[in-house]
Coordinates of C-alpha atoms in Angstrom, one line a residue:
X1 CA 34.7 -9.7 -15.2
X2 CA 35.6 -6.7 -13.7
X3 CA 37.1 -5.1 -17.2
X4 CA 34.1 -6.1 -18.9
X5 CA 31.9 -4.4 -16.3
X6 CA 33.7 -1.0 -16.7
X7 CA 33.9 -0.8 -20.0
X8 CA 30.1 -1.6 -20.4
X9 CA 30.1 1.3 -17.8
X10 CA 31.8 3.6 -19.5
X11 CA 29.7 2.3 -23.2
X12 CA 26.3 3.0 -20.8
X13 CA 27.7 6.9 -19.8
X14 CA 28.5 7.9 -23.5
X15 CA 25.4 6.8 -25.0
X16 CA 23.3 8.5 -22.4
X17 CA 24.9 11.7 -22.8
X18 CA 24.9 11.0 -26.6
X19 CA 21.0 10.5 -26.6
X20 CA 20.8 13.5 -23.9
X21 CA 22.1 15.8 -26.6
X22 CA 19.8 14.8 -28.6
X23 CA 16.3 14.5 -27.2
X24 CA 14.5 12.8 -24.4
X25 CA 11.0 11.5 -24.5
X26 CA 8.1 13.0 -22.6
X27 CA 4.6 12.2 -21.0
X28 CA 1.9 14.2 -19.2
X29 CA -1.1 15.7 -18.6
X30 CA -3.7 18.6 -18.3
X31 CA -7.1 19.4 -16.9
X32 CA -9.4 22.3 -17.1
X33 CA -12.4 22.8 -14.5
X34 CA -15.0 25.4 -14.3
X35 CA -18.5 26.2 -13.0
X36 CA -21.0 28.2 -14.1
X37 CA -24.5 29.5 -13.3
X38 CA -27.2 30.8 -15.4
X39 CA -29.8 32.7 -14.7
X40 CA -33.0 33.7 -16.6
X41 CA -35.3 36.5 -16.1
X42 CA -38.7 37.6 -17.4
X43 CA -39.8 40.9 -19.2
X44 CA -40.1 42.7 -16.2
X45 CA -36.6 41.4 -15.2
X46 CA -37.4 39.5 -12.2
X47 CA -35.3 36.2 -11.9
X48 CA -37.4 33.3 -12.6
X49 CA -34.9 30.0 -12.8
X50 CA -31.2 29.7 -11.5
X51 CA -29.5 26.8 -13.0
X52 CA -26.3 25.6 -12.3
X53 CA -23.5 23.9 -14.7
X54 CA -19.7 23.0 -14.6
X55 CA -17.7 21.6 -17.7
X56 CA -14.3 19.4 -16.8
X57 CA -11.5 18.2 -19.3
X58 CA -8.9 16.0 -19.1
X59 CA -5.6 15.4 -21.7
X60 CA -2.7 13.3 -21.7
X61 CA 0.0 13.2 -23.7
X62 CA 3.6 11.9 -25.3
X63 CA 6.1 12.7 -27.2
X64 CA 9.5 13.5 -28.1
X65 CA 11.6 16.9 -27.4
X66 CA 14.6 17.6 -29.9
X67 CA 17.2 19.2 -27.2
X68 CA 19.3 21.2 -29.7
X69 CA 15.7 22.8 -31.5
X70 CA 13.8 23.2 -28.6
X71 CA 11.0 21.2 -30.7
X72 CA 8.3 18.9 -29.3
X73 CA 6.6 16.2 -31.2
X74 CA 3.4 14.5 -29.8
X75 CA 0.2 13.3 -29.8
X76 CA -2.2 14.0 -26.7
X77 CA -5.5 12.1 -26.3
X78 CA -8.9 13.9 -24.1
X79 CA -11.8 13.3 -22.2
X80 CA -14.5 16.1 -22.1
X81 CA -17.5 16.6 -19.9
X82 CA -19.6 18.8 -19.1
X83 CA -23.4 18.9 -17.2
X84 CA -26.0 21.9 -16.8
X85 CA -29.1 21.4 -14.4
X86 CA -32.0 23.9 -16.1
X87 CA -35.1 24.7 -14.3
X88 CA -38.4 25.7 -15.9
X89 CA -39.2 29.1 -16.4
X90 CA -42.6 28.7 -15.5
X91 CA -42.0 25.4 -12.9
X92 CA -39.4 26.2 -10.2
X93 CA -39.6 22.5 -9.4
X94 CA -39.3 21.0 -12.7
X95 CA -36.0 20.6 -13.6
X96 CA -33.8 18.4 -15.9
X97 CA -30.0 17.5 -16.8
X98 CA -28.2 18.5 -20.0
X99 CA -25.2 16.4 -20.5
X100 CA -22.3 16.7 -22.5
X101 CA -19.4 14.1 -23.0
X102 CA -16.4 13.6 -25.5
X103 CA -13.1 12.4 -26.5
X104 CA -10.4 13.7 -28.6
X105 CA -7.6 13.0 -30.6
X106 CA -5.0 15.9 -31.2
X107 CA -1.0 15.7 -33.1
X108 CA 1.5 18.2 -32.2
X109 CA 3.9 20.5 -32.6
X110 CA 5.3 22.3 -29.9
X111 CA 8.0 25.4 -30.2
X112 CA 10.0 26.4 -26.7
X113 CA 11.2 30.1 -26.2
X114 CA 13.7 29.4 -23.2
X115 CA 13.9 32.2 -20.8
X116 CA 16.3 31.4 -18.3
X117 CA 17.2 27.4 -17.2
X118 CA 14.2 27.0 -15.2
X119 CA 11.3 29.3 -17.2
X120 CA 10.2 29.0 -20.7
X121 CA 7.0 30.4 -23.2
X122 CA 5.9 27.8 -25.6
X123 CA 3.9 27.6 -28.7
X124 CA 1.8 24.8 -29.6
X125 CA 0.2 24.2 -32.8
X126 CA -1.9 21.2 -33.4
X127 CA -4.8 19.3 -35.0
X128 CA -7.6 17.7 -33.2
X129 CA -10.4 15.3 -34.2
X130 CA -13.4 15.6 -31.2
X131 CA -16.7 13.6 -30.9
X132 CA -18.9 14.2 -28.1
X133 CA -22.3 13.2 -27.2
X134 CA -25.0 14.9 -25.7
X135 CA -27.6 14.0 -23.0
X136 CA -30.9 14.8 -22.0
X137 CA -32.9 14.3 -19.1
X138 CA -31.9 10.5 -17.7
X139 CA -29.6 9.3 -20.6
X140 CA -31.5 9.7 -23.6
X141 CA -29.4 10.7 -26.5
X142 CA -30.2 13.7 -28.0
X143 CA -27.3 14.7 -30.6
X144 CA -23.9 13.8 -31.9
X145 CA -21.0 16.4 -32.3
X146 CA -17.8 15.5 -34.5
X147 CA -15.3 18.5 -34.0
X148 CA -12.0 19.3 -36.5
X149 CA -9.9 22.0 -35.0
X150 CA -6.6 23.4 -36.0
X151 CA -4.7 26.4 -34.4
X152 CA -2.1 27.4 -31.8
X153 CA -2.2 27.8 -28.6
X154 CA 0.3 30.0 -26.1
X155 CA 1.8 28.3 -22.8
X156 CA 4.3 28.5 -20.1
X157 CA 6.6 26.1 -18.7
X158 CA 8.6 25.6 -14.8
X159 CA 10.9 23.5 -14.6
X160 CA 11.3 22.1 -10.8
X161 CA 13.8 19.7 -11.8
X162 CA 15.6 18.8 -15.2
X163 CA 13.2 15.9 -15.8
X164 CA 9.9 17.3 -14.3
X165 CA 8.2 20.5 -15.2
X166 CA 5.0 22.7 -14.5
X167 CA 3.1 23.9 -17.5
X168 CA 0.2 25.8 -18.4
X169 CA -1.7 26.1 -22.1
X170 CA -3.8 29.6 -21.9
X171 CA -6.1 30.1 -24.8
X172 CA -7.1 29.4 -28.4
X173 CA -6.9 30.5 -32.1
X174 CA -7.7 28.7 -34.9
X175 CA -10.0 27.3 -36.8
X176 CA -13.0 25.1 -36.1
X177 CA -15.8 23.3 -37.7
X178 CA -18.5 21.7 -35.6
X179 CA -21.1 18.9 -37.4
X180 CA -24.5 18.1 -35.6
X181 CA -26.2 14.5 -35.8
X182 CA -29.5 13.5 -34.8
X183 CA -30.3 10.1 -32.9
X184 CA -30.8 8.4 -36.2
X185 CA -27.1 9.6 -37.3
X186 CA -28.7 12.0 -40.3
X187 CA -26.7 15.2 -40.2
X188 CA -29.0 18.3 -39.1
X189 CA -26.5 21.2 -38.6
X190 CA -22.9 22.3 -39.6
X191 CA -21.0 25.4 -39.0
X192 CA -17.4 26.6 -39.6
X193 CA -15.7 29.9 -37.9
X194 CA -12.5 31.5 -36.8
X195 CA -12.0 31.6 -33.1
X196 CA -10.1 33.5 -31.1
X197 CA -10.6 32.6 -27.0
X198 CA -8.2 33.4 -24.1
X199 CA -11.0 32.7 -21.3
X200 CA -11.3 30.4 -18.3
X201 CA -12.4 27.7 -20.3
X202 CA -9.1 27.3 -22.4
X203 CA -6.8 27.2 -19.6
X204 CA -5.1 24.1 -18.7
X205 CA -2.6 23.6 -16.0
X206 CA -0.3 20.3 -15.6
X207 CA 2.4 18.6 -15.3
X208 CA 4.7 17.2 -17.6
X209 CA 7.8 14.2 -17.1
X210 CA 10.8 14.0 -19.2
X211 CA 13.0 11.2 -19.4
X212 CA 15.9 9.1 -21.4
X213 CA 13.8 5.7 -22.7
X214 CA 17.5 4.4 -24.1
X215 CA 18.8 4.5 -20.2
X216 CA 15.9 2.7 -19.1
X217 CA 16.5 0.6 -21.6
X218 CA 19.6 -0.2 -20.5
X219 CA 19.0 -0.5 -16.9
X220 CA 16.5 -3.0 -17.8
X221 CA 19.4 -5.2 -19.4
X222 CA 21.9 -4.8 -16.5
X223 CA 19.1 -6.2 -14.6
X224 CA 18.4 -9.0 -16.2
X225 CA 22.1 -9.6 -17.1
X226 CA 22.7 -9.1 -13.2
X227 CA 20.1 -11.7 -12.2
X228 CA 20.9 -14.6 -14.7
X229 CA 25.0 -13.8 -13.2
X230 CA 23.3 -14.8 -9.8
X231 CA 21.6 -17.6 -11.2
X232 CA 24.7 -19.2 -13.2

């Protein structure tokens, strides 16, 4: 029993360092959060409304790094939302909500350019399917947006340990092409453009988990094996 026990052990170490040359899987996650405020003005330039808004996104993601490549497979799936509270020019107390929510659907590929053991710049570029839908004033659906994107974005990675990192996505370029719908799901408006955006609002900051999905494989099975020893 003891025999077969070590040499299982010793079967376990060389497959894990076998599969931690090559690659270990990943998961984790992003968010991006800002406010703004809005103000409008009349001819003479007086202020006449002040209205408030914030926009909030959320990503997660998996995938696969190749070790030997420094390459990064993946897919990463989003929430979007977004809210501005507009007052009218002409009513200070009449106001109403403009609403703004959506999910996305975005493969990768992700390039690392290690620094030193802890510190690395990355290079993501990617595909992404959004649709989002936009309220007005208690719920009442105003428009549809369906959003294709493809570009690359920059980033920067920290690792604190081997398995668990820091990382940061700052900016955009690519290209996009946005298609309006109305409540009866005819299209109204379509535009496509080149953009090129390094602001507040494309910069995510998270957290991202490496691991071996062969050794918890394996633990699993000494587990189980170790439990049904017990039992016989």
């Amino acid at each position: 029993m003891k025999k077969n026990i070590l040499i299982f052990a010793i079967l376990l170490t060389c497959n894990f360092l076998s599969a931690q040359k090559k690659g270990r899987f990943l998961i984790g996650g992003d968010f991006n959060y800002s406010s703004q405020k809005f103000e409008g003005s009349d001819n003479s330039g007086n202020i006449i409304d002040d209205d408030l808004g914030y926009s909030f996104s959320l990503n997660t993601k998996m995938g696969y790094l190749f070790n030997q490549s420094n390459i990064e497979i993946g897919i990463s799936l989003g929430y979007s939302k977004s809210d501005r509270n507009e007052s009218s020019n002409f009513n200070p107390n009449q106001s109403w909500d403009n609403e703004f929510k959506g999910y996305s659907f975005s493969p990768y590929i992700k390039k690392y350019f290690p620094v030193n053991s802890n510190f690395s710049f990355s290079l993501d570029a990617f595909f992404s399917i959004f649709y989002g839908e936009s309220f007005y004033n208690q719920r009442q659906v105003q428009s549809d947006l369906i959003n294709k994107s493809f570009g690359i974005r920059p980033g920067i990675f920290y690792f604190l340990t081997k398995n668990i990192a820091l990382n940061s996505n700052i900016g955009f370029i690519g290209y996009r092409e946005n298609k309006y719908k109305n409540q009866d799901g005819e299209a109204y408006d379509k535009n496509k453009f080149f953009d090129a955006n390094f602001g507040f609002t494309n910069l995510f900051i998270g957290v991202t988990y490496f691991f071996w999905f062969f050794l918890i494989f394996k633990l699993w099975n000494i587990q189980n094996g170790l439990i049904e020893h017990k039992q016989h």
